[in-house]
Amino acid sequence: MPSSSTLTTTDKNRVRSIIPAATKILAASLARIYFAYPDPLSWSYGGLQGALVLIADRTRGAHFFCLVDLLGTRGILWEHEIYKDFDYNQDRLYFHSFAGDDCMVGFVFPSEGDAKNFFKQVTSRKEIKSKSKADSAAPKKKSITKGGTIDKSLISAPTAGSFVHVAHMGYDAEKGFTSSGVDPSWLSFLSGLEAQGIDKDVIAENMEFIKSFVRDAQKGDVQKNGAPKSDPVANGGPKKKPPPPTPR
């Protein structure tokens, strides 16, 4: 594990025992996590503190922030994936921030040295290649899992902006898909599931899963194409970040 002025030998051993062996630890330090929530212009301490670890996970093909519990037995308290073109800000030597899924997230470090190293490791990380050429060439098998549930691989991700809000969507074994106030492209998309050989009863039982998956896939596609992330706290997110909290 990389050196840290704030983690003891006991702390480091605990981190190693919790972080999966298949991942590589790039940086680690004591830290507290703050959120610009519910007020987007003010930082609030989220009650989360411990060993903040930056890892490279080849299994999942991405980098992650993980907060490890050093006082109890809860393991990983919090985790956040670092996506491509991730914008990580050094607002102060001891304070870093970035846009989370729902609001701005901030890290407060007790040591400026650890904070500086952590920032360097985050901003200089290299892309992870998780699959070999043999894995990529292998054809994917589409199937229905046991218990009558639908595997996500059976559903093609929709194109961003191709669907409107789902006012009502249902499925009847005899009548097929029924809708009210729904974009017609929904019906075309979902009807394709039957062409995959999926039983009508299975589709009916998994309607909520299907709708949830399509919404998530559409949201991910929008974010991938550079559109701003939604913020339930403030529509469009805060225009400016709150000032960093005082280190403790």
Short mmCIF file of C-alpha atoms in Angstrom, two decimals:
data_model
loop_
_atom_site.label_atom_id
_atom_site.label_comp_id
_atom_site.label_asym_id
_atom_site.label_seq_id
_atom_site.Cartn_x
_atom_site.Cartn_y
_atom_site.Cartn_z
CA MET A 1 0.00 0.00 0.00
CA PRO A 2 1.23 3.55 -0.76
CA SER A 3 2.66 5.48 2.19
CA SER A 4 0.34 7.65 4.28
CA SER A 5 1.09 9.97 7.18
CA THR A 6 -2.36 9.53 8.71
CA LEU A 7 -2.91 5.75 8.58
CA THR A 8 -1.29 3.53 11.19
CA THR A 9 0.04 0.06 10.46
CA THR A 10 -3.12 -1.36 12.03
CA ASP A 11 -5.27 0.86 9.79
CA LYS A 12 -3.40 -0.25 6.67
CA ASN A 13 -3.76 -3.93 7.58
CA ARG A 14 -7.49 -3.40 8.07
CA VAL A 15 -7.82 -1.73 4.68
CA ARG A 16 -5.96 -4.60 3.00
CA SER A 17 -8.24 -7.14 4.65
CA ILE A 18 -11.38 -5.38 3.38
CA ILE A 19 -10.40 -4.24 -0.11
CA PRO A 20 -10.61 -7.22 -2.54
CA ALA A 21 -7.23 -8.77 -3.35
CA ALA A 22 -7.88 -8.47 -7.10
CA THR A 23 -7.86 -4.66 -6.88
CA LYS A 24 -4.85 -2.35 -6.70
CA ILE A 25 -4.71 0.33 -4.02
CA LEU A 26 -3.35 3.56 -5.53
CA ALA A 27 -3.79 5.92 -2.57
CA ALA A 28 -5.19 5.89 0.96
CA SER A 29 -5.69 8.45 3.72
CA LEU A 30 -7.92 9.34 6.61
CA ALA A 31 -10.77 11.55 5.39
CA ARG A 32 -14.28 12.82 6.03
CA ILE A 33 -16.98 13.04 3.38
CA TYR A 34 -19.18 16.13 2.97
CA PHE A 35 -22.23 16.63 0.73
CA ALA A 36 -23.76 19.82 -0.72
CA TYR A 37 -27.16 18.56 0.38
CA PRO A 38 -29.93 19.46 1.11
CA ASP A 39 -28.66 22.99 0.52
CA PRO A 40 -26.58 22.95 -2.70
CA LEU A 41 -24.72 26.08 -1.53
CA SER A 42 -23.64 24.71 1.84
CA TRP A 43 -21.53 21.68 2.79
CA SER A 44 -22.99 19.20 5.29
CA TYR A 45 -20.96 16.54 7.06
CA GLY A 46 -22.41 13.17 6.06
CA GLY A 47 -21.27 11.36 9.20
CA LEU A 48 -18.85 9.30 7.12
CA GLN A 49 -15.18 9.11 8.06
CA GLY A 50 -12.50 6.46 7.83
CA ALA A 51 -9.82 5.38 5.37
CA LEU A 52 -10.52 6.89 1.95
CA VAL A 53 -9.02 4.57 -0.66
CA LEU A 54 -8.50 5.00 -4.38
CA ILE A 55 -8.54 1.60 -6.10
CA ALA A 56 -8.11 0.25 -9.62
CA ASP A 57 -10.55 -2.64 -10.04
CA ARG A 58 -9.72 -4.75 -13.11
CA THR A 59 -12.68 -7.04 -12.46
CA ARG A 60 -15.12 -4.17 -12.96
CA GLY A 61 -12.86 -2.26 -15.33
CA ALA A 62 -12.93 1.04 -13.43
CA HIS A 63 -11.44 3.11 -10.62
CA PHE A 64 -13.38 3.63 -7.40
CA PHE A 65 -13.34 5.71 -4.24
CA CYS A 66 -13.97 3.49 -1.21
CA LEU A 67 -14.38 4.58 2.40
CA VAL A 68 -13.32 1.82 4.80
CA ASP A 69 -14.66 1.66 8.35
CA LEU A 70 -11.73 1.77 10.81
CA LEU A 71 -13.77 1.86 14.02
CA GLY A 72 -16.41 -0.83 13.53
CA THR A 73 -17.11 -3.91 11.45
CA ARG A 74 -19.08 -2.40 8.57
CA GLY A 75 -16.36 -2.87 5.96
CA ILE A 76 -16.82 -0.45 3.06
CA LEU A 77 -19.05 2.42 4.20
CA TRP A 78 -19.30 4.26 0.89
CA GLU A 79 -18.19 3.75 -2.71
CA HIS A 80 -18.23 5.87 -5.86
CA GLU A 81 -17.18 4.91 -9.38
CA ILE A 82 -14.78 7.23 -11.20
CA TYR A 83 -16.14 7.40 -14.73
CA LYS A 84 -14.32 8.52 -17.89
CA ASP A 85 -13.60 12.27 -18.09
CA PHE A 86 -14.20 12.53 -14.34
CA ASP A 87 -13.71 16.11 -13.09
CA TYR A 88 -11.88 16.09 -9.75
CA ASN A 89 -11.22 19.48 -8.15
CA GLN A 90 -8.61 20.57 -5.59
CA ASP A 91 -10.48 23.50 -4.03
CA ARG A 92 -7.97 23.75 -1.17
CA LEU A 93 -4.83 21.80 -0.34
CA TYR A 94 -6.86 19.81 2.20
CA PHE A 95 -10.23 19.80 0.38
CA HIS A 96 -11.24 18.09 -2.90
CA SER A 97 -14.65 18.01 -4.58
CA PHE A 98 -16.50 16.50 -7.53
CA ALA A 99 -20.02 16.14 -8.91
CA GLY A 100 -21.73 13.07 -7.45
CA ASP A 101 -24.85 11.36 -8.75
CA ASP A 102 -27.23 13.66 -6.86
CA CYS A 103 -25.10 16.50 -5.48
CA MET A 104 -21.56 17.80 -5.04
CA VAL A 105 -19.33 15.60 -2.87
CA GLY A 106 -16.31 16.79 -0.89
CA PHE A 107 -13.36 15.10 0.83
CA VAL A 108 -11.63 16.73 3.81
CA PHE A 109 -8.13 15.41 4.57
CA PRO A 110 -6.36 15.97 7.92
CA SER A 111 -2.97 15.99 6.16
CA GLU A 112 -2.14 18.28 3.23
CA GLY A 113 0.58 15.83 2.20
CA ASP A 114 -1.89 12.96 1.91
CA ALA A 115 -4.37 15.24 0.13
CA LYS A 116 -1.73 16.27 -2.41
CA ASN A 117 -0.76 12.65 -3.13
CA PHE A 118 -4.40 11.59 -3.36
CA PHE A 119 -5.14 14.33 -5.90
CA LYS A 120 -2.09 13.35 -7.95
CA GLN A 121 -3.12 9.69 -8.05
CA VAL A 122 -6.72 10.50 -9.04
CA THR A 123 -5.78 12.90 -11.84
CA SER A 124 -2.95 10.74 -13.23
CA ARG A 125 -4.83 7.41 -13.21
CA LYS A 126 -4.68 5.34 -16.39
CA GLU A 127 -7.53 3.61 -18.17
CA ILE A 128 -8.17 0.04 -17.07
CA LYS A 129 -8.60 -2.73 -19.62
CA SER A 130 -10.66 -5.38 -17.90
CA LYS A 131 -11.23 -7.87 -20.73
CA SER A 132 -8.80 -9.86 -22.82
CA LYS A 133 -9.15 -10.18 -26.61
CA ALA A 134 -10.38 -13.74 -26.15
CA ASP A 135 -13.13 -12.54 -23.80
CA SER A 136 -14.17 -9.80 -26.21
CA ALA A 137 -14.36 -12.22 -29.13
CA ALA A 138 -16.47 -14.75 -27.26
CA PRO A 139 -20.16 -14.46 -28.22
CA LYS A 140 -22.54 -13.48 -25.46
CA LYS A 141 -25.27 -15.97 -24.68
CA LYS A 142 -28.68 -14.45 -24.11
CA SER A 143 -30.93 -16.36 -21.77
CA ILE A 144 -33.64 -16.11 -19.18
CA THR A 145 -32.33 -16.78 -15.70
CA LYS A 146 -33.88 -19.33 -13.41
CA GLY A 147 -36.98 -18.21 -11.54
CA GLY A 148 -38.58 -16.50 -14.56
CA THR A 149 -36.61 -13.24 -14.44
CA ILE A 150 -35.23 -11.33 -17.40
CA ASP A 151 -31.48 -10.98 -17.86
CA LYS A 152 -30.31 -7.43 -18.65
CA SER A 153 -28.43 -8.69 -21.70
CA LEU A 154 -31.78 -9.32 -23.38
CA ILE A 155 -32.64 -5.62 -23.33
CA SER A 156 -30.89 -3.29 -25.76
CA ALA A 157 -30.10 0.11 -24.27
CA PRO A 158 -32.31 2.86 -25.74
CA THR A 159 -31.02 5.93 -27.52
CA ALA A 160 -30.89 9.04 -25.35
CA GLY A 161 -33.98 11.21 -25.81
CA SER A 162 -35.94 8.54 -27.67
CA PHE A 163 -38.46 8.02 -24.88
CA VAL A 164 -40.71 10.37 -22.96
CA HIS A 165 -41.74 10.05 -19.32
CA VAL A 166 -43.72 6.85 -18.72
CA ALA A 167 -47.17 8.02 -17.68
CA HIS A 168 -48.56 4.49 -17.69
CA MET A 169 -47.23 1.23 -19.05
CA GLY A 170 -48.68 -2.19 -18.47
CA TYR A 171 -48.78 -5.65 -19.97
CA ASP A 172 -51.65 -8.06 -20.36
CA ALA A 173 -51.04 -11.69 -21.35
CA GLU A 174 -53.93 -11.53 -23.84
CA LYS A 175 -53.90 -7.90 -25.02
CA GLY A 176 -50.13 -7.40 -24.93
CA PHE A 177 -48.64 -4.02 -24.01
CA THR A 178 -51.04 -1.27 -22.92
CA SER A 179 -50.12 2.37 -22.43
CA SER A 180 -51.46 5.84 -21.77
CA GLY A 181 -49.52 9.02 -22.48
CA VAL A 182 -46.47 7.06 -23.58
CA ASP A 183 -44.20 7.59 -26.59
CA PRO A 184 -45.11 4.99 -29.29
CA SER A 185 -41.44 4.00 -29.52
CA TRP A 186 -41.89 2.32 -26.14
CA LEU A 187 -44.29 -0.19 -27.63
CA SER A 188 -41.99 -0.95 -30.55
CA PHE A 189 -39.04 -1.41 -28.22
CA LEU A 190 -40.78 -3.62 -25.67
CA SER A 191 -42.59 -5.70 -28.26
CA GLY A 192 -39.15 -6.79 -29.43
CA LEU A 193 -38.79 -8.77 -26.23
CA GLU A 194 -41.37 -11.24 -27.47
CA ALA A 195 -39.29 -11.70 -30.60
CA GLN A 196 -36.46 -12.82 -28.31
CA GLY A 197 -38.65 -15.78 -27.32
CA ILE A 198 -39.52 -14.49 -23.86
CA ASP A 199 -42.79 -15.82 -22.47
CA LYS A 200 -45.56 -13.22 -22.07
CA ASP A 201 -46.07 -14.11 -18.41
CA VAL A 202 -42.39 -13.49 -17.70
CA ILE A 203 -42.61 -10.07 -19.36
CA ALA A 204 -45.68 -9.18 -17.30
CA GLU A 205 -43.96 -10.19 -14.06
CA ASN A 206 -40.89 -8.10 -14.88
CA MET A 207 -42.47 -4.89 -16.16
CA GLU A 208 -41.09 -2.75 -13.31
CA PHE A 209 -37.60 -4.15 -13.90
CA ILE A 210 -37.83 -3.43 -17.64
CA LYS A 211 -38.98 0.16 -17.12
CA SER A 212 -36.33 0.76 -14.46
CA PHE A 213 -33.58 -0.62 -16.70
CA VAL A 214 -34.59 1.54 -19.67
CA ARG A 215 -34.65 4.69 -17.52
CA ASP A 216 -31.22 3.91 -16.07
CA ALA A 217 -29.78 3.12 -19.49
CA GLN A 218 -31.15 6.35 -20.95
CA LYS A 219 -29.76 8.38 -18.05
CA GLY A 220 -26.35 6.76 -18.45
CA ASP A 221 -26.33 7.47 -22.17
CA VAL A 222 -27.16 11.14 -21.57
CA GLN A 223 -24.34 11.48 -19.05
CA LYS A 224 -21.93 9.70 -21.40
CA ASN A 225 -22.70 12.22 -24.13
CA GLY A 226 -21.85 15.11 -21.85
CA ALA A 227 -25.25 16.30 -20.74
CA PRO A 228 -25.38 17.73 -17.20
CA LYS A 229 -26.42 15.33 -14.45
CA SER A 230 -29.76 15.79 -12.78
CA ASP A 231 -29.84 17.16 -9.28
CA PRO A 232 -33.02 16.64 -7.23
CA VAL A 233 -31.83 19.27 -4.79
CA ALA A 234 -31.50 22.09 -7.31
CA ASN A 235 -32.72 21.78 -10.86
CA GLY A 236 -29.64 21.60 -13.02
CA GLY A 237 -27.34 21.61 -9.98
CA PRO A 238 -25.83 24.57 -8.16
CA LYS A 239 -24.31 27.29 -10.30
CA LYS A 240 -21.38 27.49 -7.91
CA LYS A 241 -19.93 25.26 -5.23
CA PRO A 242 -20.13 26.19 -1.55
CA PRO A 243 -16.88 27.23 0.13
CA PRO A 244 -14.84 24.32 1.60
CA PRO A 245 -15.53 23.41 5.24
CA THR A 246 -12.88 24.05 7.88
CA PRO A 247 -10.57 21.04 8.40
CA ARG A 248 -10.77 19.28 11.77
#
